[in-house]
Amino acid sequence: MTKLSNEQRLTELETKLTYLQKDYESLNEHVLENTKRLEEIKMIVKRLVDQQQSSQQDSAPRNLEDEKPPHY
């Protein structure tokens, strides 16, 4: 095993740190983007649930036994 000088070790560590920082920034951007998407999806789902509840309250429940089939 070759022994590295302190200078070489430091350079290697700095290089690894640079890559780690880049990866961290990239992951952070993805997390922020996904958080934004999740909030948008939550708003859409809430709107859909509200619409569903509103339409159920506005219409009387149907009794399918009282309705004639379309071919009559």
Tab-separated table of C-alpha atoms in Angstrom:
chain	number	residue	atom	x	y	z
A	1	MET	CA	0.000	0.000	0.000
A	2	THR	CA	1.403	3.357	-1.019
A	3	LYS	CA	1.589	5.948	1.672
A	4	LEU	CA	0.163	9.290	0.590
A	5	SER	CA	1.633	12.575	1.663
A	6	ASN	CA	-0.428	14.914	3.754
A	7	GLU	CA	-0.736	17.202	0.740
A	8	GLN	CA	-2.147	14.379	-1.394
A	9	ARG	CA	-4.519	13.292	1.326
A	10	LEU	CA	-5.770	16.829	1.765
A	11	THR	CA	-6.279	17.241	-1.974
A	12	GLU	CA	-8.185	13.961	-2.117
A	13	LEU	CA	-10.400	14.975	0.808
A	14	GLU	CA	-11.113	18.352	-0.736
A	15	THR	CA	-12.076	16.692	-4.010
A	16	LYS	CA	-14.438	14.298	-2.230
A	17	LEU	CA	-15.926	17.165	-0.250
A	18	THR	CA	-16.570	19.105	-3.449
A	19	TYR	CA	-18.454	16.134	-4.936
A	20	LEU	CA	-20.416	15.671	-1.723
A	21	GLN	CA	-21.422	19.334	-1.693
A	22	LYS	CA	-22.579	19.097	-5.286
A	23	ASP	CA	-24.608	15.963	-4.499
A	24	TYR	CA	-26.086	17.625	-1.419
A	25	GLU	CA	-27.198	20.667	-3.419
A	26	SER	CA	-28.738	18.454	-6.087
A	27	LEU	CA	-30.612	16.387	-3.517
A	28	ASN	CA	-31.805	19.517	-1.774
A	29	GLU	CA	-33.209	20.862	-5.048
A	30	HIS	CA	-35.061	17.593	-5.625
A	31	VAL	CA	-36.494	17.641	-2.115
A	32	LEU	CA	-37.723	21.204	-2.551
A	33	GLU	CA	-39.232	20.380	-5.936
A	34	ASN	CA	-40.969	17.285	-4.567
A	35	THR	CA	-42.271	19.237	-1.581
A	36	LYS	CA	-43.784	21.788	-3.950
A	37	ARG	CA	-45.366	19.024	-6.057
A	38	LEU	CA	-46.747	17.360	-2.945
A	39	GLU	CA	-48.368	20.602	-1.808
A	40	GLU	CA	-49.947	21.025	-5.256
A	41	ILE	CA	-51.271	17.468	-5.159
A	42	LYS	CA	-52.701	18.030	-1.676
A	43	MET	CA	-54.543	21.119	-2.917
A	44	ILE	CA	-55.938	19.224	-5.909
A	45	VAL	CA	-57.112	16.330	-3.735
A	46	LYS	CA	-58.732	18.735	-1.268
A	47	ARG	CA	-60.522	20.492	-4.129
A	48	LEU	CA	-61.761	17.166	-5.496
A	49	VAL	CA	-62.977	16.032	-2.073
A	50	ASP	CA	-64.772	19.353	-1.594
A	51	GLN	CA	-66.410	19.037	-5.017
A	52	GLN	CA	-67.477	15.476	-4.281
A	53	GLN	CA	-68.976	16.447	-0.936
A	54	SER	CA	-70.691	19.453	-2.477
A	55	SER	CA	-72.253	17.413	-5.274
A	56	GLN	CA	-73.474	14.812	-2.787
A	57	GLN	CA	-75.142	17.486	-0.669
A	58	ASP	CA	-76.775	19.189	-3.672
A	59	SER	CA	-78.426	16.116	-5.128
A	60	ALA	CA	-80.963	13.870	-3.475
A	61	PRO	CA	-79.966	10.234	-3.255
A	62	ARG	CA	-81.204	8.258	-6.246
A	63	ASN	CA	-83.138	5.065	-5.925
A	64	LEU	CA	-82.221	2.994	-8.954
A	65	GLU	CA	-85.228	0.702	-8.430
A	66	ASP	CA	-87.567	3.609	-9.245
A	67	GLU	CA	-85.816	4.484	-12.497
A	68	LYS	CA	-86.771	2.861	-15.777
A	69	PRO	CA	-84.056	1.193	-17.823
A	70	PRO	CA	-83.006	3.161	-20.945
A	71	HIS	CA	-84.697	0.719	-23.338
A	72	TYR	CA	-88.246	1.469	-22.007
